[in-house]
PDB file of C-alpha atoms and ligand atoms in Angstrom:
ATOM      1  CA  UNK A   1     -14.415   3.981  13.450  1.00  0.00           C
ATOM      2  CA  UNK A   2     -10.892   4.334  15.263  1.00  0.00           C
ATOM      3  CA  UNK A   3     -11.461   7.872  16.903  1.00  0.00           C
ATOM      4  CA  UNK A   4      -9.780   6.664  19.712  1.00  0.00           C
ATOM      5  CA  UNK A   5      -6.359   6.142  17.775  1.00  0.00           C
ATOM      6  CA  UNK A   6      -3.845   8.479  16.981  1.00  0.00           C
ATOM      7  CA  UNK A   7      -0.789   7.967  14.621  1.00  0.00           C
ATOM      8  CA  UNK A   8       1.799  11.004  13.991  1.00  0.00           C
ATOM      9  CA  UNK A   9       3.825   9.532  10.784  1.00  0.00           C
ATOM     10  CA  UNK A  10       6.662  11.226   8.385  1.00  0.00           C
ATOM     11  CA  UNK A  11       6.219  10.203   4.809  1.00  0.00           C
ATOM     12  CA  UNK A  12       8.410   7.321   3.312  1.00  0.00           C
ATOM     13  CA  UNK A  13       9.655   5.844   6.673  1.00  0.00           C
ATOM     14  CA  UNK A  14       8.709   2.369   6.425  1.00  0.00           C
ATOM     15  CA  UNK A  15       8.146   1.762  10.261  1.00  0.00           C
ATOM     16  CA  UNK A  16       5.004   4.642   9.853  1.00  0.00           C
ATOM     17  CA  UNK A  17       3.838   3.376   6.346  1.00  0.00           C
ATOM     18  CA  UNK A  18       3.958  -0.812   8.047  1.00  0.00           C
ATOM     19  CA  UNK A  19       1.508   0.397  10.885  1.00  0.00           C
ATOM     20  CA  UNK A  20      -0.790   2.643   7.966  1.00  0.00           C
ATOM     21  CA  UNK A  21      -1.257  -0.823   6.142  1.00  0.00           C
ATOM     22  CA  UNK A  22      -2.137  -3.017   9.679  1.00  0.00           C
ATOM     23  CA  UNK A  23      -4.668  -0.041  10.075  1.00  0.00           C
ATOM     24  CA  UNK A  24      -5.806  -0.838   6.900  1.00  0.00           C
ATOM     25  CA  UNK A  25      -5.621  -4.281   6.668  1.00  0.00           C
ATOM     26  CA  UNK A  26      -7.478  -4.416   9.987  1.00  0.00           C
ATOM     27  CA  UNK A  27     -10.772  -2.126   8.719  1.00  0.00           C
ATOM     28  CA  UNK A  28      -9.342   0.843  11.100  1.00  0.00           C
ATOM     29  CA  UNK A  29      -9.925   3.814   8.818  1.00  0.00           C
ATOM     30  CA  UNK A  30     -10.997   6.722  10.795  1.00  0.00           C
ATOM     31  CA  UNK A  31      -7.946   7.487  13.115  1.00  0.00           C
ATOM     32  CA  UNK A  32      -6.839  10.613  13.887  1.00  0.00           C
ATOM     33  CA  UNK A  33      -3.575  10.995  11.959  1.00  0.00           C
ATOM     34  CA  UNK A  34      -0.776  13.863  11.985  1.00  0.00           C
ATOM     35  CA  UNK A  35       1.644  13.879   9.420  1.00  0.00           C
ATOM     36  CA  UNK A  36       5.276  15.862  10.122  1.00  0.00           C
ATOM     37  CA  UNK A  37       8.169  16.566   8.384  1.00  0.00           C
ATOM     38  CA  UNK A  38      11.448  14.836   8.766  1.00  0.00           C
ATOM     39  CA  UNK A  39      12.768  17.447   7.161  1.00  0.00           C
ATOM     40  CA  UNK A  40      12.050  20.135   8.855  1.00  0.00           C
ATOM     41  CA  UNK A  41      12.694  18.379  12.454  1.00  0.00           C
ATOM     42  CA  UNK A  42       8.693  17.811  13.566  1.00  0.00           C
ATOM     43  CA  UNK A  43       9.662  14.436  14.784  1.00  0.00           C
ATOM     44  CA  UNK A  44      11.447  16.187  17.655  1.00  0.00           C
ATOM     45  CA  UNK A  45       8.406  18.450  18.583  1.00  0.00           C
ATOM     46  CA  UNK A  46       7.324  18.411  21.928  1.00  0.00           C
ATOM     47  CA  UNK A  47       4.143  17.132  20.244  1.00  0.00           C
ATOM     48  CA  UNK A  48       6.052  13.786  19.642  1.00  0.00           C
ATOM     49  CA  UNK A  49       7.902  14.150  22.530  1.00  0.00           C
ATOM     50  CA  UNK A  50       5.175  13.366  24.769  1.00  0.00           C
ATOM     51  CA  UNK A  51       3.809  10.559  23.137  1.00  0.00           C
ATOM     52  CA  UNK A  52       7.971   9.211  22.246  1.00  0.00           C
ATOM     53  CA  UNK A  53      10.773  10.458  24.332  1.00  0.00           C
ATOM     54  CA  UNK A  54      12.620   9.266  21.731  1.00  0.00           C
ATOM     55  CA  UNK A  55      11.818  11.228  19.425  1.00  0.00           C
ATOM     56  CA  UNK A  56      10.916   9.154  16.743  1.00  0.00           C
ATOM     57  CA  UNK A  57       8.457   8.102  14.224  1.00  0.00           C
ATOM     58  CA  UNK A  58       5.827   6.598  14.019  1.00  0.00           C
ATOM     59  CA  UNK A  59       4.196   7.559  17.436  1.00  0.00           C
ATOM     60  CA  UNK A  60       0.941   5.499  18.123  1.00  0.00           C
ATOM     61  CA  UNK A  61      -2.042   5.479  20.417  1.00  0.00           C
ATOM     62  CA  UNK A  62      -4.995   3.976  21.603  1.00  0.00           C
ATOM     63  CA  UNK A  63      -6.602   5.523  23.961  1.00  0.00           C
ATOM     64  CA  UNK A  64      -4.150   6.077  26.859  1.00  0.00           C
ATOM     65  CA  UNK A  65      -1.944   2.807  25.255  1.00  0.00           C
ATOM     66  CA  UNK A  66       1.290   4.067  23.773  1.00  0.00           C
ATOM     67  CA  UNK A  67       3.120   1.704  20.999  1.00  0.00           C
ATOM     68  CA  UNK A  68       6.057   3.361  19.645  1.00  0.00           C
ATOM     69  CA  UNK A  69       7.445   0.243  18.019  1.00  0.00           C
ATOM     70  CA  UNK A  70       6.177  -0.229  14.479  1.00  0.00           C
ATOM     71  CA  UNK A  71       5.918  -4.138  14.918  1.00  0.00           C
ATOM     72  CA  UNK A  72       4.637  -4.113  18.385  1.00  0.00           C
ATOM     73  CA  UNK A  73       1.605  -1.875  16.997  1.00  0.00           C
ATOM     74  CA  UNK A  74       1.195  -3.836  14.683  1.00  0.00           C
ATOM     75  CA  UNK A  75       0.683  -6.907  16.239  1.00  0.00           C
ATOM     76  CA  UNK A  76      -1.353  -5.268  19.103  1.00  0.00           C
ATOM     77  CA  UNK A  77      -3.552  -4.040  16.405  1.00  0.00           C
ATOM     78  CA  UNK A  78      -4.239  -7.506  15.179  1.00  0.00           C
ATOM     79  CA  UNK A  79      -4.218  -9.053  18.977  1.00  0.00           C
ATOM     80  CA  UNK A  80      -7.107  -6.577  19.741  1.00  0.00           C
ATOM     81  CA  UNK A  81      -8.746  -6.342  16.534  1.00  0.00           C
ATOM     82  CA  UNK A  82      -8.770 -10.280  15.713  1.00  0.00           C
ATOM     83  CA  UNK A  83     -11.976 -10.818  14.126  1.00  0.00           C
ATOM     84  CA  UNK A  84     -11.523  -7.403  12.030  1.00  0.00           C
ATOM     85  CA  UNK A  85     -10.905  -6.965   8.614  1.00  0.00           C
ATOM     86  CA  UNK A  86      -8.377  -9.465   7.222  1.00  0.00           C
ATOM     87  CA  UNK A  87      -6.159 -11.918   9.165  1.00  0.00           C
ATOM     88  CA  UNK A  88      -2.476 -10.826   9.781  1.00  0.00           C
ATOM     89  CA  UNK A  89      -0.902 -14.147  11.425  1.00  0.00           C
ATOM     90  CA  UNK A  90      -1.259 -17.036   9.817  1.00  0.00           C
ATOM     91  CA  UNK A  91      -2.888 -19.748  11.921  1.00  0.00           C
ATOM     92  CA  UNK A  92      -0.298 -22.894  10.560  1.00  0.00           C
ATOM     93  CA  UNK A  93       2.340 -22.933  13.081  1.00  0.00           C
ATOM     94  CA  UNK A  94       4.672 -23.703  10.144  1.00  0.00           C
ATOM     95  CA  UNK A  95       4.036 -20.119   8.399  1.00  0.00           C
ATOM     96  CA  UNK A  96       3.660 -18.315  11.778  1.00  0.00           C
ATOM     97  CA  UNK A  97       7.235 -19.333  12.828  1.00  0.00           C
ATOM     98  CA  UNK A  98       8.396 -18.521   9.048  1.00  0.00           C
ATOM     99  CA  UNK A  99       6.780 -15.046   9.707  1.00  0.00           C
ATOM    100  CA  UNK A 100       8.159 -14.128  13.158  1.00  0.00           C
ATOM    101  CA  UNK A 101      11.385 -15.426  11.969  1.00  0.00           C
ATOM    102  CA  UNK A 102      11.847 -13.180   8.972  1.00  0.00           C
ATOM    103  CA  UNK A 103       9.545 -10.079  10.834  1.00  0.00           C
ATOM    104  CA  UNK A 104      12.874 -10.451  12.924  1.00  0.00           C
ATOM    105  CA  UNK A 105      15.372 -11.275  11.210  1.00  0.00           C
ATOM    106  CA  UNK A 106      14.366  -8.036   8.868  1.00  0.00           C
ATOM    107  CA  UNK A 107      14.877  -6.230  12.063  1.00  0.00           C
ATOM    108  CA  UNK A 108      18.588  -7.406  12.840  1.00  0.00           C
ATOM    109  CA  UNK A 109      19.326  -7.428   8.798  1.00  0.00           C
ATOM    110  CA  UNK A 110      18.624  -3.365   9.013  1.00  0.00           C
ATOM    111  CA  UNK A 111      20.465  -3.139  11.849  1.00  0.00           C
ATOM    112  CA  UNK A 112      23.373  -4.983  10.418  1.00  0.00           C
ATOM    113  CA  UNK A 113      22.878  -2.552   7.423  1.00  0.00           C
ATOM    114  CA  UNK A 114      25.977   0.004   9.120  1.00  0.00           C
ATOM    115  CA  UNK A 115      28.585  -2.779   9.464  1.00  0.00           C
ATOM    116  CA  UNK A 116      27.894  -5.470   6.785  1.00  0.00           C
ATOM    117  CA  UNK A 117      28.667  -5.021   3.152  1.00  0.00           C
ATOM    118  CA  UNK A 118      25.012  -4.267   2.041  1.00  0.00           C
ATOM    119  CA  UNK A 119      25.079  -7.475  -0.527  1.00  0.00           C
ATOM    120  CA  UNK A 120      25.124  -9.957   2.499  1.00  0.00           C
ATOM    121  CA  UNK A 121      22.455  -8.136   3.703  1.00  0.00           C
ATOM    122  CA  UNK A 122      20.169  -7.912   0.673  1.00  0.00           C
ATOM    123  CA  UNK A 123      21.020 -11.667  -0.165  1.00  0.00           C
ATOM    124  CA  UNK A 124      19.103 -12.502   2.612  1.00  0.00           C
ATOM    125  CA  UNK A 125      16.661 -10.051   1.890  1.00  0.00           C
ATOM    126  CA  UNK A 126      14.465 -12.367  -0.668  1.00  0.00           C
ATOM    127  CA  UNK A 127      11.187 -13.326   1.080  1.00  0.00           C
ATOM    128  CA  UNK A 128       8.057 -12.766   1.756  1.00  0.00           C
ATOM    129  CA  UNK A 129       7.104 -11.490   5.337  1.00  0.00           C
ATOM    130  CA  UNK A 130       3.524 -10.258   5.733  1.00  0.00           C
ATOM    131  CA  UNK A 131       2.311  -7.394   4.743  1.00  0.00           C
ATOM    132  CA  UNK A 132       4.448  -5.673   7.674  1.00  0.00           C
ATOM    133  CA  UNK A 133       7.639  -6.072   5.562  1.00  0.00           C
ATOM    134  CA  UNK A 134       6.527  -4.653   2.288  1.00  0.00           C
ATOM    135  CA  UNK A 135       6.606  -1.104   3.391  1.00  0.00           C
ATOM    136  CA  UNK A 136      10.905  -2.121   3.609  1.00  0.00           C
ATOM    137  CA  UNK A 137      10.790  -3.982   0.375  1.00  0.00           C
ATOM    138  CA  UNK A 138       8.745  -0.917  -1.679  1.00  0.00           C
ATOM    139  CA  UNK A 139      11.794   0.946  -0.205  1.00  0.00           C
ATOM    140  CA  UNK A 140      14.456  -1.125  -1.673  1.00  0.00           C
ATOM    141  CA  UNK A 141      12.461  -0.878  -4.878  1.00  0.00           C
ATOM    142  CA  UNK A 142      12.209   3.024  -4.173  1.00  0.00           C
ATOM    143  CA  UNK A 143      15.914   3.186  -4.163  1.00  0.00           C
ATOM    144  CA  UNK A 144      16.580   1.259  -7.441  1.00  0.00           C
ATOM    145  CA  UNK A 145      17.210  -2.439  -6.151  1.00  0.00           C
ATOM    146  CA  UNK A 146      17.327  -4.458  -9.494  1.00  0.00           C
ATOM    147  CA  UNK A 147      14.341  -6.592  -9.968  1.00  0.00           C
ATOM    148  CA  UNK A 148      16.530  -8.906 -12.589  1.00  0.00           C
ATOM    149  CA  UNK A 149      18.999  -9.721  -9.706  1.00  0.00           C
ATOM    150  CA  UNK A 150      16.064 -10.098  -6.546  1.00  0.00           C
ATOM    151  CA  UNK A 151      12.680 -12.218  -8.580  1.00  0.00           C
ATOM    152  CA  UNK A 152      11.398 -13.664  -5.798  1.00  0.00           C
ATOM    153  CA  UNK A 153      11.565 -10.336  -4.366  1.00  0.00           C
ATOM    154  CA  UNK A 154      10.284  -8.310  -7.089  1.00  0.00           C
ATOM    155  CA  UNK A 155       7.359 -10.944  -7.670  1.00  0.00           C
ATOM    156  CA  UNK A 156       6.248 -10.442  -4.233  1.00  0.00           C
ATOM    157  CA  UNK A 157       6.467  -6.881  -4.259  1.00  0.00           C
ATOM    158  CA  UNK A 158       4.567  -6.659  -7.617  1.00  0.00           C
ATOM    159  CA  UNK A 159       1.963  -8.849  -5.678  1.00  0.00           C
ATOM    160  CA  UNK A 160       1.495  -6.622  -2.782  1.00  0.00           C
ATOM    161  CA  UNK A 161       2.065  -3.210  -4.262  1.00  0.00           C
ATOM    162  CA  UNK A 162      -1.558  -2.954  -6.121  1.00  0.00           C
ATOM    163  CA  UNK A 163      -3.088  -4.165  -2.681  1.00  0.00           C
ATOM    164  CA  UNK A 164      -5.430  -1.618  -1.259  1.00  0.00           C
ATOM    165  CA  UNK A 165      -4.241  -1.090   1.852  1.00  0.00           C
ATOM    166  CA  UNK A 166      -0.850  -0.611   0.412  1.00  0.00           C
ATOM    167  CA  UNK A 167      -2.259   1.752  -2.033  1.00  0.00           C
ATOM    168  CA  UNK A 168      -4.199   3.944  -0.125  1.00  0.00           C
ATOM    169  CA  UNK A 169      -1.450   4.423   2.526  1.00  0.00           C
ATOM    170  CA  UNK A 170       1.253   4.772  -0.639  1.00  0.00           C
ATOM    171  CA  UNK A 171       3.873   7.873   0.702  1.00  0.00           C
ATOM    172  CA  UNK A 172       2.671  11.184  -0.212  1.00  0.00           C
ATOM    173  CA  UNK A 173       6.118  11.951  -0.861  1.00  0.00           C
ATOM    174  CA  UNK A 174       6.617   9.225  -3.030  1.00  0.00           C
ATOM    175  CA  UNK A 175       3.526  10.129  -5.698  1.00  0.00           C
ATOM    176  CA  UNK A 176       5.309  13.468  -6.653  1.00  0.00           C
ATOM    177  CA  UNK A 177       8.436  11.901  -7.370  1.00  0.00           C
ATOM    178  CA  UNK A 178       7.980   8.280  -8.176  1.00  0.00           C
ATOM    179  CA  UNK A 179      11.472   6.855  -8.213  1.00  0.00           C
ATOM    180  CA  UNK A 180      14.582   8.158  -6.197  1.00  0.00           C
ATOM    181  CA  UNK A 181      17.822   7.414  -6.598  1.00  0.00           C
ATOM    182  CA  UNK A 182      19.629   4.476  -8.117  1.00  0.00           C
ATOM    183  CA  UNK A 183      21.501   3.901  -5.039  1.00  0.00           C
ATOM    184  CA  UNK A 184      21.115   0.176  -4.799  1.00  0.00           C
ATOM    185  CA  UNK A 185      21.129  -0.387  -8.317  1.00  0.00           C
ATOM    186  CA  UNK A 186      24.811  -2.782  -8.216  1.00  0.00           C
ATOM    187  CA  UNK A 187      24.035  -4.275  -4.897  1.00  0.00           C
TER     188      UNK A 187
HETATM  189  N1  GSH B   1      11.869   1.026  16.235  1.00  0.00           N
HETATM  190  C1  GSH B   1      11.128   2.019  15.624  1.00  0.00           C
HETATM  191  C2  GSH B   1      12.032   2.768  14.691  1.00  0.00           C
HETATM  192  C3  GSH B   1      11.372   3.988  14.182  1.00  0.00           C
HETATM  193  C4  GSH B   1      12.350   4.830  13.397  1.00  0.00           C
HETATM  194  O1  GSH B   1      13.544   4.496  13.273  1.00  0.00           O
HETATM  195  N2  GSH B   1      11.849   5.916  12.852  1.00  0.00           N
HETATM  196  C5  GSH B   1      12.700   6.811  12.100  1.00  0.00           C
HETATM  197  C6  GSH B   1      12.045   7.137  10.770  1.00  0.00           C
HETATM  198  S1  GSH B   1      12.006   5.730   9.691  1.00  0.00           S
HETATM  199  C7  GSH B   1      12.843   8.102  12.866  1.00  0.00           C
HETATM  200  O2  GSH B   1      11.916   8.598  13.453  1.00  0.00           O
HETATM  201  N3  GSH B   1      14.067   8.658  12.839  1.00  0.00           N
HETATM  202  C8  GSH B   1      14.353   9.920  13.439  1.00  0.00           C
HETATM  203  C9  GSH B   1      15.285   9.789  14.603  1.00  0.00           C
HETATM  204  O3  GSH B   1      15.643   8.664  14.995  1.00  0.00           O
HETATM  205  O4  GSH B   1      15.656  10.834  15.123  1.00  0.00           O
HETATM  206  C10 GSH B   1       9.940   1.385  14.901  1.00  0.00           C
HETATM  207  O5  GSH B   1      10.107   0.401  14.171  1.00  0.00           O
HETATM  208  O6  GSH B   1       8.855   1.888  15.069  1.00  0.00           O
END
């Protein structure tokens, strides 16, 4: 059904798994996928190369369009693919703005992740954002955030975790070793 996309992922990296579920989400099974090993340096491959000088994943095409930026995919995805599979902006300009504003602010948060102390940042953390943002909150949950100190944030991931998109797309990496390490467990 989406012959003419192409995704090259790494397991676990939520910018990959976020344009997996918009794939889903938008009825696009069918691509032509590659996954590659962080580990073992794929994402520097001249394969990846071409599509991202950078260097980085995910790497994303349609056709001869080239989105390298997990967000911008996936909003081209539901741009193009409006009418598609389920709705991924909310038509009430009240939510929309909420969305965009916490899509964002997610962004800068992360970024902010090297030079804050990581509880401002995961105060802030707490709420929902579309389905884009739960790949980042399954990570938090991956790394042993505490759901008795986050509820709002636990409720929503609870909500979106069984989803099938989320599901089917779930980290290969993940299933063989369910939870990592505690490392957020006192923030
Ligand atoms: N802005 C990019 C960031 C992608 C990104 O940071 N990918 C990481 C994996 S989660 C990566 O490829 N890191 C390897 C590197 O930067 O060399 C997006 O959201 O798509």
């Amino acid at each position: 059904m989406a012959k003419d996309m192409t995704l090259l992922w790494g397991s676990g990296s939520p910018p990959c798994w976020r344009v997996m579920i918009a794939l889903e989400e938008k009825g696009l099974q069918g691509y032509n996928h590659k996954l590659l090993s962080f580990e073992k340096g794929e994402h520097k491959s001249q394969e990846v190369l071409d599509m991202n000088p950078r260097g980085q994943l995910p790497s994303f095409k349609h056709g001869s369009f080239v989105l390298n930026e997990s967000y911008g995919a996936c909003m081209y995805l539901e741009s193009q693919f409006k009418s598609q599979g389920n709705e991924l902006i909310p038509r009430c300009a009240a939510e929309q703005a909420m969305m965009y504003q916490r899509m964002f602010e997610g962004l800068t948060l992360t970024q902010k992740m090297g030079t804050w102390p990581k509880a401002e940042v995961f105060s802030r953390c707490f709420a929902p954002q579309g389905v884009t943002c739960s790949s980042c909150i399954a990570y938090l949950f991956r790394f042993g955030l505490n759901e008795e100190r986050y509820p709002k944030l636990t409720e929503y991931y609870n909500l979106l975790k069984d989803r099938p998109s989320i599901k089917t797309s779930w980290p290969p990496t993940w299933l063989d070793d369910p939870q990592a390490k505690d490392l957020l467990k006192d923030i």
